[in-house]
Coordinates of C-alpha atoms in Angstrom, one line a residue:
Chain A
M1 CA 2.5 -34.1 -23.3
K2 CA -0.4 -35.8 -25.8
D3 CA -3.2 -33.8 -27.8
F4 CA -6.8 -34.4 -27.2
I5 CA -9.5 -33.3 -28.8
F6 CA -12.6 -31.8 -27.1
L7 CA -15.7 -32.2 -30.1
F8 CA -18.8 -30.7 -28.2
R9 CA -22.4 -33.2 -28.6
A10 CA -25.9 -31.7 -28.1
D11 CA -29.6 -30.8 -29.3
Y12 CA -30.1 -28.1 -31.0
K13 CA -33.8 -28.4 -29.7
D14 CA -32.4 -27.8 -26.4
L15 CA -30.1 -24.6 -26.8
G16 CA -33.5 -22.7 -27.5
Q17 CA -33.2 -19.0 -27.6
A18 CA -30.8 -17.4 -24.7
S19 CA -31.5 -13.7 -23.4
P20 CA -28.7 -11.7 -24.4
E21 CA -28.0 -12.2 -20.5
Q22 CA -28.1 -15.7 -20.4
M23 CA -25.8 -15.2 -23.5
Q24 CA -23.6 -13.4 -21.2
A25 CA -23.8 -15.7 -18.3
R26 CA -23.3 -19.1 -20.9
T27 CA -19.6 -17.2 -22.0
Q28 CA -18.8 -16.4 -18.6
K29 CA -18.9 -19.8 -17.7
W30 CA -17.5 -21.2 -20.9
M31 CA -14.8 -19.1 -20.6
D32 CA -14.0 -20.0 -16.5
W33 CA -13.7 -23.2 -17.4
V34 CA -11.2 -23.0 -20.8
G35 CA -9.7 -19.9 -18.9
S36 CA -9.1 -23.2 -15.9
I37 CA -7.6 -25.7 -18.5
A38 CA -5.1 -22.5 -20.6
A39 CA -3.9 -21.4 -16.8
Q40 CA -1.9 -24.3 -16.7
N41 CA -1.0 -24.5 -19.8
K42 CA -2.9 -27.2 -21.4
L43 CA -4.6 -25.9 -23.8
S44 CA -3.4 -27.1 -27.5
S45 CA -5.4 -24.6 -29.1
R46 CA -8.9 -23.1 -28.8
G47 CA -10.5 -23.7 -31.3
N48 CA -13.6 -23.0 -32.6
R49 CA -17.4 -22.9 -32.7
L50 CA -19.1 -24.1 -35.6
N51 CA -22.0 -22.5 -37.2
P52 CA -25.4 -24.9 -37.7
A53 CA -25.3 -23.9 -41.4
G54 CA -22.8 -26.0 -43.4
K55 CA -23.0 -28.7 -47.1
V56 CA -22.1 -32.4 -46.6
V57 CA -19.6 -33.9 -49.7
K58 CA -20.7 -37.4 -50.9
K59 CA -19.7 -40.0 -54.1
G60 CA -20.2 -38.9 -57.4
N61 CA -20.5 -35.0 -55.8
V62 CA -23.3 -35.6 -54.2
V63 CA -23.6 -32.3 -52.6
T64 CA -27.0 -31.5 -49.1
D65 CA -27.3 -28.8 -46.8
G66 CA -26.6 -30.7 -43.9
P67 CA -29.6 -31.9 -41.4
F68 CA -26.9 -31.1 -38.8
T69 CA -29.4 -29.0 -36.3
E70 CA -31.9 -31.7 -36.7
I71 CA -29.9 -34.3 -36.0
K72 CA -29.8 -35.0 -32.0
E73 CA -26.2 -35.3 -31.7
S74 CA -24.6 -32.0 -33.3
L75 CA -21.4 -30.7 -33.7
L76 CA -20.7 -27.4 -32.1
G77 CA -17.4 -27.5 -31.8
Y78 CA -14.6 -27.9 -30.2
I79 CA -10.9 -27.5 -28.6
V80 CA -8.2 -29.8 -28.0
V81 CA -6.2 -29.6 -24.7
K82 CA -2.5 -31.2 -23.6
A83 CA -2.7 -34.2 -21.2
E84 CA 0.0 -37.2 -20.2
T85 CA -2.8 -39.6 -21.1
I86 CA -6.8 -40.0 -22.2
D87 CA -8.3 -40.6 -18.4
E88 CA -6.3 -37.3 -17.1
A89 CA -8.2 -35.7 -21.0
V90 CA -11.1 -37.0 -19.7
K91 CA -10.5 -35.1 -16.3
L92 CA -10.0 -31.7 -17.7
S93 CA -13.9 -31.5 -19.2
E94 CA -14.7 -31.9 -16.1
G95 CA -16.6 -28.8 -15.8
C96 CA -17.6 -28.1 -19.1
P97 CA -20.5 -26.4 -19.2
I98 CA -21.9 -28.4 -22.0
L99 CA -22.4 -31.4 -19.1
A100 CA -24.6 -29.3 -17.9
S101 CA -27.6 -30.2 -20.4
D102 CA -29.2 -34.1 -20.6
D103 CA -28.4 -35.2 -23.7
T104 CA -25.5 -33.5 -24.8
S105 CA -21.3 -35.2 -24.8
V106 CA -18.2 -34.1 -24.6
E107 CA -16.3 -37.0 -26.7
V108 CA -12.7 -37.2 -26.5
R109 CA -10.7 -38.6 -28.7
E110 CA -6.5 -38.2 -29.1
F111 CA -4.2 -37.4 -32.5
D112 CA -2.8 -39.7 -34.3
V113 CA 0.3 -39.3 -36.2
I114 CA -0.4 -39.6 -40.0
Chain B
M1 CA 1.9 15.0 -23.6
R2 CA 4.8 13.1 -23.2
F3 CA 6.5 10.2 -20.2
A4 CA 8.6 13.4 -20.9
P5 CA 10.7 13.2 -17.9
T6 CA 12.9 16.2 -18.0
P7 CA 10.4 19.2 -19.2
F8 CA 13.3 21.8 -17.9
M9 CA 16.4 21.3 -19.3
E10 CA 19.1 23.2 -17.1
D11 CA 22.4 23.6 -19.6
Q12 CA 24.9 21.3 -18.9
Q13 CA 21.8 18.7 -19.4
L14 CA 21.8 20.0 -22.4
I15 CA 24.2 18.1 -24.2
P16 CA 23.3 14.4 -22.5
H17 CA 20.0 15.7 -24.1
L18 CA 20.5 16.2 -27.0
F19 CA 22.7 13.8 -27.4
R20 CA 20.4 11.5 -27.2
T21 CA 17.7 12.2 -28.8
E22 CA 19.5 14.0 -32.0
C23 CA 22.3 10.4 -32.4
R24 CA 19.8 8.8 -32.3
K25 CA 18.2 10.8 -36.3
I26 CA 21.9 11.3 -37.1
T27 CA 22.9 7.4 -37.2
A28 CA 19.4 6.8 -38.2
V29 CA 19.8 8.5 -41.2
L30 CA 23.2 7.9 -42.4
C31 CA 22.2 4.1 -41.0
K32 CA 19.4 4.2 -43.1
L33 CA 21.8 6.0 -46.2
F34 CA 25.2 3.5 -46.2
G35 CA 23.7 0.4 -45.3
I36 CA 23.1 -1.7 -42.2
E37 CA 26.1 -3.6 -42.6
H38 CA 27.9 0.0 -42.0
I39 CA 26.0 0.4 -38.8
E40 CA 29.0 1.1 -36.8
V41 CA 30.6 4.1 -39.8
A42 CA 27.1 5.9 -38.7
E43 CA 28.0 5.3 -34.8
D44 CA 31.5 6.6 -34.8
I45 CA 30.2 10.2 -37.4
A46 CA 28.3 10.5 -35.2
S47 CA 29.3 9.8 -32.0
D48 CA 32.2 12.6 -33.3
T49 CA 29.4 14.3 -33.5
F50 CA 29.0 15.4 -29.9
L51 CA 32.6 14.9 -29.5
A52 CA 33.4 18.0 -31.7
A53 CA 30.2 20.0 -29.6
T54 CA 31.8 19.0 -26.6
E55 CA 35.3 20.4 -27.1
L56 CA 34.6 23.1 -28.5
W57 CA 31.1 24.7 -26.7
G58 CA 32.4 23.5 -23.7
I59 CA 34.5 26.2 -24.9
K60 CA 32.9 29.4 -27.1
G61 CA 29.3 28.5 -25.7
L62 CA 26.4 27.3 -26.8
P63 CA 25.8 27.9 -30.3
E64 CA 22.6 29.1 -31.4
N65 CA 20.9 26.8 -33.5
P66 CA 22.8 23.7 -31.4
V67 CA 20.2 21.3 -33.4
A68 CA 21.4 23.1 -36.9
W69 CA 24.9 23.2 -35.9
L70 CA 25.8 19.8 -34.8
Y71 CA 23.4 18.6 -37.9
T72 CA 25.6 20.1 -41.0
V73 CA 29.0 18.8 -38.1
A74 CA 27.7 15.1 -39.1
K75 CA 26.9 16.0 -42.7
N76 CA 30.7 17.9 -43.2
K77 CA 31.4 14.8 -41.1
A78 CA 30.0 11.8 -43.3
K79 CA 31.6 13.3 -46.6
N80 CA 34.5 13.3 -45.3
H81 CA 34.4 10.0 -44.6
L82 CA 33.1 9.4 -47.6
K83 CA 36.4 10.9 -49.3
R84 CA 38.3 9.9 -46.9
D85 CA 38.2 6.2 -46.9
A86 CA 39.1 4.7 -50.6
I87 CA 37.5 1.4 -50.1
F88 CA 33.8 2.8 -48.1
N89 CA 33.9 5.3 -51.5
E90 CA 34.2 3.0 -54.0
K91 CA 31.3 0.7 -53.1
I92 CA 29.4 2.5 -51.1
A93 CA 29.8 6.1 -53.0
A94 CA 29.4 4.7 -55.7
Q95 CA 26.2 3.0 -55.3
L96 CA 24.9 7.1 -53.7
K97 CA 25.9 9.0 -56.1
H98 CA 24.5 6.5 -59.0
C99 CA 21.3 7.1 -57.5
S100 CA 21.2 10.1 -56.4
N101 CA 21.0 13.3 -59.3
S102 CA 23.0 15.6 -58.2
S103 CA 27.0 14.0 -60.3
E104 CA 29.0 14.3 -57.0
E105 CA 27.4 15.6 -53.5
I106 CA 26.7 12.9 -52.1
E107 CA 22.5 14.4 -50.3
I108 CA 22.3 13.4 -47.0
D109 CA 18.7 14.6 -46.2
L110 CA 18.7 16.0 -42.3
S111 CA 15.4 17.1 -43.0
S112 CA 12.2 15.6 -40.0
Q113 CA 10.4 13.9 -42.6
N114 CA 13.5 11.5 -43.6
I115 CA 14.7 11.8 -40.4
T116 CA 11.3 10.2 -39.2
D117 CA 11.4 7.3 -42.3
S118 CA 14.5 6.2 -41.2
Q119 CA 14.4 5.5 -37.1
L120 CA 10.8 3.5 -38.5
Q121 CA 12.9 2.2 -41.0
M122 CA 15.3 1.0 -38.1
M123 CA 12.8 -0.7 -36.3
F124 CA 11.6 -2.9 -38.2
A125 CA 15.9 -3.6 -39.0
I126 CA 16.5 -4.3 -35.8
C127 CA 13.3 -5.8 -34.5
H128 CA 13.8 -8.2 -38.0
P129 CA 12.7 -11.8 -36.4
A130 CA 15.6 -13.5 -37.5
I131 CA 17.8 -11.5 -34.3
S132 CA 17.1 -13.0 -30.8
S133 CA 15.3 -10.8 -28.7
E134 CA 17.6 -10.3 -26.0
A135 CA 20.0 -9.0 -28.4
Q136 CA 17.9 -6.3 -30.1
I137 CA 16.4 -5.0 -26.8
G138 CA 19.8 -3.8 -26.9
L139 CA 20.3 -2.2 -30.5
A140 CA 17.0 -0.8 -30.1
L141 CA 18.5 1.1 -26.7
R142 CA 21.9 1.6 -28.7
I143 CA 20.3 2.7 -31.7
L144 CA 16.2 3.7 -31.8
C145 CA 16.7 5.1 -28.4
G146 CA 21.3 6.5 -27.9
F147 CA 21.2 4.9 -24.5
G148 CA 25.2 5.1 -23.5
I149 CA 26.7 1.8 -23.1
E150 CA 26.9 2.1 -20.2
E151 CA 23.0 3.7 -19.0
I152 CA 22.6 -0.2 -21.1
A153 CA 25.0 -2.8 -18.1
D154 CA 22.9 -0.4 -15.4
A155 CA 19.9 -1.6 -17.0
F156 CA 20.7 -5.2 -17.6
L157 CA 22.4 -5.2 -14.3
T158 CA 25.1 -6.2 -16.3
N159 CA 28.9 -4.7 -16.8
K160 CA 29.8 -2.7 -19.9
E161 CA 32.2 -5.4 -22.3
N162 CA 29.1 -7.8 -21.8
I163 CA 27.0 -5.0 -23.4
N164 CA 29.2 -4.4 -26.2
K165 CA 29.7 -8.1 -27.2
R166 CA 26.2 -8.6 -27.1
L167 CA 26.3 -5.3 -29.4
F168 CA 28.9 -6.6 -31.4
R169 CA 27.1 -10.1 -31.9
A170 CA 23.9 -8.5 -32.7
K171 CA 25.8 -6.1 -35.5
E172 CA 27.0 -9.2 -37.1
K173 CA 23.8 -11.2 -37.6
L174 CA 22.4 -7.9 -38.9
R175 CA 25.0 -7.8 -41.5
A176 CA 24.8 -11.8 -41.7
E177 CA 21.3 -12.1 -41.9
N178 CA 21.4 -8.8 -44.7
I179 CA 19.3 -7.2 -43.2
T180 CA 18.0 -4.3 -45.6
I181 CA 16.6 -1.0 -43.7
E182 CA 13.3 -0.4 -45.5
F183 CA 9.8 -0.7 -44.5
P184 CA 8.5 -4.3 -45.7
G185 CA 6.3 -4.5 -48.3
A186 CA 1.8 -4.8 -48.0
D187 CA 2.4 -8.0 -47.8
E188 CA 4.9 -9.3 -44.3
I189 CA 3.8 -5.9 -42.1
N190 CA 2.1 -7.1 -39.9
S191 CA 3.8 -9.6 -38.8
R192 CA 6.3 -8.1 -39.3
L193 CA 5.3 -4.8 -36.9
E194 CA 4.2 -7.8 -34.2
S195 CA 7.6 -8.6 -34.0
V196 CA 8.5 -4.8 -32.9
L197 CA 5.5 -4.8 -31.1
T198 CA 7.3 -7.9 -29.0
T199 CA 9.9 -5.6 -28.4
L200 CA 8.9 -2.4 -27.4
Y201 CA 6.7 -4.4 -25.0
L202 CA 10.0 -6.5 -22.8
L203 CA 11.4 -2.6 -23.5
F204 CA 8.3 -1.6 -21.9
N205 CA 8.7 -4.3 -19.0
E206 CA 12.1 -4.0 -18.8
G207 CA 11.3 -0.7 -17.9
Y208 CA 8.7 -1.0 -15.7
Y209 CA 9.7 -4.4 -13.8
S210 CA 13.5 -3.8 -13.4
L211 CA 15.3 -4.5 -9.9
S212 CA 17.4 -1.7 -11.3
H213 CA 17.4 0.9 -8.2
H214 CA 18.0 3.8 -10.5
A215 CA 14.8 4.8 -10.7
V216 CA 15.3 7.5 -13.6
L217 CA 16.5 5.9 -16.1
R218 CA 13.8 2.8 -15.2
K219 CA 11.3 5.8 -16.5
D220 CA 14.0 6.4 -19.2
L221 CA 13.1 2.8 -20.3
C222 CA 10.2 3.2 -20.3
A223 CA 9.3 6.7 -21.6
E224 CA 11.5 5.0 -25.1
S225 CA 9.3 1.6 -25.8
M226 CA 6.1 5.2 -24.8
R227 CA 7.7 7.7 -28.2
L228 CA 8.7 4.3 -30.0
T229 CA 5.2 3.5 -30.3
H230 CA 4.0 6.5 -30.4
M231 CA 5.7 6.4 -33.6
L232 CA 4.0 4.0 -35.2
T233 CA 1.0 5.5 -34.4
E234 CA 1.5 8.1 -35.8
N235 CA 2.6 6.4 -39.0
E236 CA -0.6 5.7 -41.4
Q237 CA 0.5 1.7 -41.8
T238 CA 1.5 0.8 -39.3
N239 CA -1.6 2.2 -36.9
T240 CA -2.9 -0.5 -36.3
T241 CA -5.0 -1.0 -33.4
S242 CA -3.3 -3.2 -31.7
V243 CA -0.2 -0.8 -32.5
N244 CA -2.7 1.7 -29.9
A245 CA -3.7 -0.8 -27.8
L246 CA 0.6 -2.0 -26.8
L247 CA 0.1 2.7 -26.0
A248 CA -2.7 2.7 -24.4
L249 CA -1.2 -1.2 -21.7
M250 CA 1.5 1.6 -21.6
S251 CA -0.4 4.9 -20.7
F252 CA -2.3 2.6 -17.7
Q253 CA 1.2 0.8 -16.7
A254 CA 3.5 4.1 -16.9
S255 CA 0.7 5.6 -14.5
R256 CA 1.3 4.1 -11.8
F257 CA 5.2 3.8 -12.2
D258 CA 5.8 7.0 -9.2
A259 CA 3.1 5.3 -6.4
R260 CA 5.2 2.1 -6.3
F261 CA 8.3 2.7 -4.5
D262 CA 9.0 4.4 -1.8
L263 CA 12.0 6.8 -0.4
Q264 CA 14.0 4.3 0.1
G265 CA 14.1 1.9 -4.0
E266 CA 11.5 -0.4 -2.3
M267 CA 8.2 -2.1 -4.1
I268 CA 5.2 -0.9 -2.8
L269 CA 2.3 -2.8 -3.4
Y270 CA -0.5 -2.1 -4.8
D271 CA -3.0 -2.1 -2.9
D272 CA -1.0 -0.6 -0.4
Q273 CA 0.5 2.6 -2.9
D274 CA -0.8 6.6 -2.4
E275 CA -3.4 6.3 -5.6
S276 CA -3.4 10.3 -5.7
L277 CA 0.5 9.6 -7.0
W278 CA -0.7 8.2 -10.4
N279 CA -1.0 10.0 -13.0
A280 CA -3.7 10.8 -14.1
E281 CA -2.8 12.3 -17.1
L282 CA -1.1 9.7 -19.1
I283 CA -5.2 7.7 -17.4
A284 CA -7.1 9.4 -20.1
Q285 CA -4.2 9.4 -22.1
G286 CA -4.7 5.5 -21.4
E287 CA -7.7 6.2 -22.4
H288 CA -7.6 7.9 -25.9
Y289 CA -5.5 5.3 -27.4
M290 CA -7.6 2.6 -26.0
N291 CA -10.7 4.2 -27.6
L292 CA -8.7 4.3 -30.7
A293 CA -8.0 0.7 -29.8
S294 CA -11.5 -0.2 -29.7
T295 CA -12.4 0.4 -33.6
G296 CA -11.8 -3.0 -35.4
D297 CA -12.1 -6.0 -35.3
S298 CA -9.1 -7.3 -34.7
L299 CA -8.6 -8.7 -30.2
S300 CA -4.7 -9.0 -29.3
K301 CA -3.4 -9.8 -26.3
Y302 CA -2.4 -5.5 -26.0
H303 CA -5.9 -5.3 -25.8
L304 CA -6.6 -7.4 -23.4
E305 CA -3.8 -6.4 -21.5
A306 CA -5.2 -2.4 -22.0
G307 CA -8.1 -3.5 -20.6
I308 CA -6.6 -5.4 -17.6
A309 CA -4.1 -2.6 -16.2
F310 CA -7.5 -0.2 -16.8
W311 CA -9.2 -1.8 -15.0
H312 CA -6.2 -1.4 -11.7
T313 CA -6.4 2.7 -12.8
L314 CA -9.6 2.0 -10.8
K315 CA -8.9 1.5 -6.9
T316 CA -12.4 0.7 -5.3
D317 CA -12.9 -3.7 -4.9
C318 CA -15.5 -4.3 -6.5
I319 CA -17.1 -7.5 -8.6
E320 CA -17.4 -5.8 -11.5
K321 CA -14.0 -4.6 -11.4
W322 CA -12.1 -8.9 -10.6
E323 CA -15.0 -10.8 -12.3
S324 CA -14.2 -8.3 -15.2
I325 CA -10.8 -8.3 -15.0
L326 CA -11.7 -12.2 -14.3
Q327 CA -12.6 -12.6 -17.8
L328 CA -9.5 -11.0 -19.2
Y329 CA -7.9 -13.3 -18.5
N330 CA -9.1 -15.5 -19.8
H331 CA -8.8 -14.6 -23.0
L332 CA -5.4 -13.7 -22.9
L333 CA -4.6 -17.1 -21.3
S334 CA -6.0 -18.5 -24.1
L335 CA -4.2 -16.9 -26.1
E336 CA -0.9 -17.9 -25.3
Y337 CA 0.2 -19.0 -21.5
S338 CA 2.3 -17.0 -19.4
P339 CA 2.7 -18.3 -16.4
A340 CA 2.7 -15.0 -14.5
A341 CA -1.1 -14.5 -16.0
A342 CA -2.3 -18.2 -14.6
L343 CA -1.2 -16.7 -11.0
N344 CA -3.4 -13.0 -11.3
R345 CA -6.0 -14.6 -12.8
T346 CA -6.1 -17.3 -10.2
Y347 CA -6.3 -14.2 -8.1
A348 CA -8.8 -12.5 -9.5
F349 CA -10.8 -15.6 -9.3
S350 CA -10.6 -15.0 -5.6
K351 CA -11.3 -12.2 -5.8
A352 CA -13.8 -12.6 -8.1
R353 CA -15.9 -15.3 -6.7
G354 CA -13.8 -16.0 -3.1
K355 CA -11.6 -18.0 -1.2
K356 CA -12.0 -21.4 -1.6
E357 CA -12.9 -22.0 -5.2
A358 CA -9.7 -19.8 -6.0
I359 CA -7.9 -22.9 -4.5
V360 CA -9.1 -25.3 -6.2
E361 CA -8.3 -23.5 -9.2
A362 CA -4.7 -22.1 -7.4
E363 CA -4.1 -26.1 -6.6
K364 CA -4.2 -26.8 -10.9
L365 CA -1.5 -24.6 -11.1
E366 CA 1.1 -27.4 -10.2
L367 CA 4.2 -24.7 -10.4
N368 CA 5.4 -25.0 -6.6
D369 CA 9.0 -23.9 -7.8
H370 CA 7.4 -20.9 -8.6
Y371 CA 7.5 -17.9 -5.3
L372 CA 4.7 -16.1 -6.4
Y373 CA 2.5 -19.6 -6.6
Q374 CA 3.7 -20.3 -2.8
A375 CA 2.8 -16.7 -1.4
L376 CA -0.6 -17.1 -3.5
L377 CA -1.5 -20.0 -2.1
G378 CA -0.9 -18.8 1.3
E379 CA -2.6 -16.0 0.6
L380 CA -5.7 -18.3 -0.1
Y381 CA -4.9 -20.0 2.5
S382 CA -5.1 -17.1 5.9
G383 CA -8.3 -17.4 6.9
V384 CA -9.6 -20.1 6.0
N385 CA -7.2 -22.9 6.9
N386 CA -3.5 -20.8 8.3
E387 CA -1.2 -23.9 9.3
K388 CA -1.6 -24.3 5.6
A389 CA -1.1 -20.9 5.0
I390 CA 2.4 -20.8 7.1
R391 CA 3.3 -23.7 5.7
H392 CA 3.5 -21.8 2.2
F393 CA 4.6 -18.7 3.3
K394 CA 7.4 -21.3 4.5
K395 CA 8.2 -22.2 0.9
A396 CA 7.3 -18.6 -0.1
L397 CA 10.5 -17.8 2.5
I398 CA 13.0 -20.3 0.1
L399 CA 12.2 -19.7 -2.9
S400 CA 12.5 -16.1 -3.1
K401 CA 15.3 -14.1 -3.4
S402 CA 15.0 -9.9 -2.6
G403 CA 15.3 -8.3 1.1
A404 CA 11.9 -6.5 0.3
E405 CA 9.1 -9.1 -0.1
R406 CA 11.1 -12.0 2.2
A407 CA 10.5 -9.2 5.0
L408 CA 6.9 -8.8 3.6
L409 CA 6.3 -12.8 4.1
E410 CA 8.1 -12.7 8.2
R411 CA 5.7 -10.0 9.1
K412 CA 2.0 -12.9 7.2
I413 CA 4.0 -15.6 9.2
G414 CA 4.4 -13.4 11.8
K415 CA 0.0 -13.0 12.3
L416 CA -0.6 -15.8 11.1
E417 CA 0.8 -17.6 13.9
T418 CA -0.6 -15.1 17.0
R419 CA -4.1 -16.4 15.6
I420 CA -3.5 -20.4 15.6

């Protein structure tokens, strides 16, 4: 088994303001999907959700507030799964709630050993 | 409010009862005083004390205050030992005299405060991560709970020789690792407490899920692990939300103890249990500790399992119950995988979302060699595809090891065959 990271991307604008009930429904769908992977013993790390605010550091100590929320493909979070092949990892992404909207994606990447 | 098996005791039960409760206290105090490398000396002095008690009390009857009598005799025996054993005297007594203020007499402190402190410190020493969990449980039963070798052997469904060997190796390990009997420092208390909780959790499960037909013993194991967990809640440094969550979990589970077995000692499944036998006092105790556990931000696996156990104390079959249990299992699995949690999640899934969706989830698990997996698939396919259901129940039949399980499976297969 190898580790693969799932990077979740979406446009923050499309997420909009959610009511507490909507938030709860979203969390439930999300946990159903993660729980299903975990029940197969294929979840390596439950990962993290990323806060929209942040900084970008560039050459010459140039630090800017990242305009992350304005780009279409903002990084929302990640989890790490276990699979034999990348195709198997891709199959695990099926049913990911983020894929219910347009212009969203799950990027599947294998870890290279350093 | 405790999970104590016998509130009123006959005289002939008093000595074994005292043996268990006082022996572990004397052992802990002496062991703390002498150091873990002399654990056997501490044990020997404690059991010699009880040998003397059994002989003398048998002839003269009980003294007025049996506990005080035991402590006096234990103190004298410990002092005699220090005088008699030259090597021991040189090495240990010299150190002890150095530490104590009094020049001649070594103080053996059997005050309730020192007993509690010594027992808590022993708990940390025994549940040291360097010791295998099997050895930890054996030592905990012997040293912290005062169980006899035969009782431990019964609980593990093995013989006395095996337990003696296991305990011997465990004590060797304690010595080899040079583990000190002390409270862990503030920087490591949380990680050390985690391994104490793991051991207490396993000890409870040993009693709760043991296949031993010795019901009193099983109940004692549960009661003892609850007593030790309760001790942790009474100490400021160890009274964490995880400890309270574990005690809540144990209380909820223990509430069904009497409903889980019939008079022949056969297991009764949850759905078939007589809920009037569920212990309301223990359920209330569980809710009490659950509330205390919910005060912080941390969410341990014990919180999640206590939540699951709480929902099981409500016998209703509503969607809300099973949806909540499903979400708790989702969280639990994302923290830590276990086949049992994966199977239980799928069962909750079927109750919350229906069999057809649950079959899709179940087929992904691939726990083909698990008796419970085949039984679960049989259950899910019943009424959906009875031929498949029969096939899975038959696979479960081959994998099952208990007669009662096989009888249950055969009844299910028989019923389905009439429907095809």
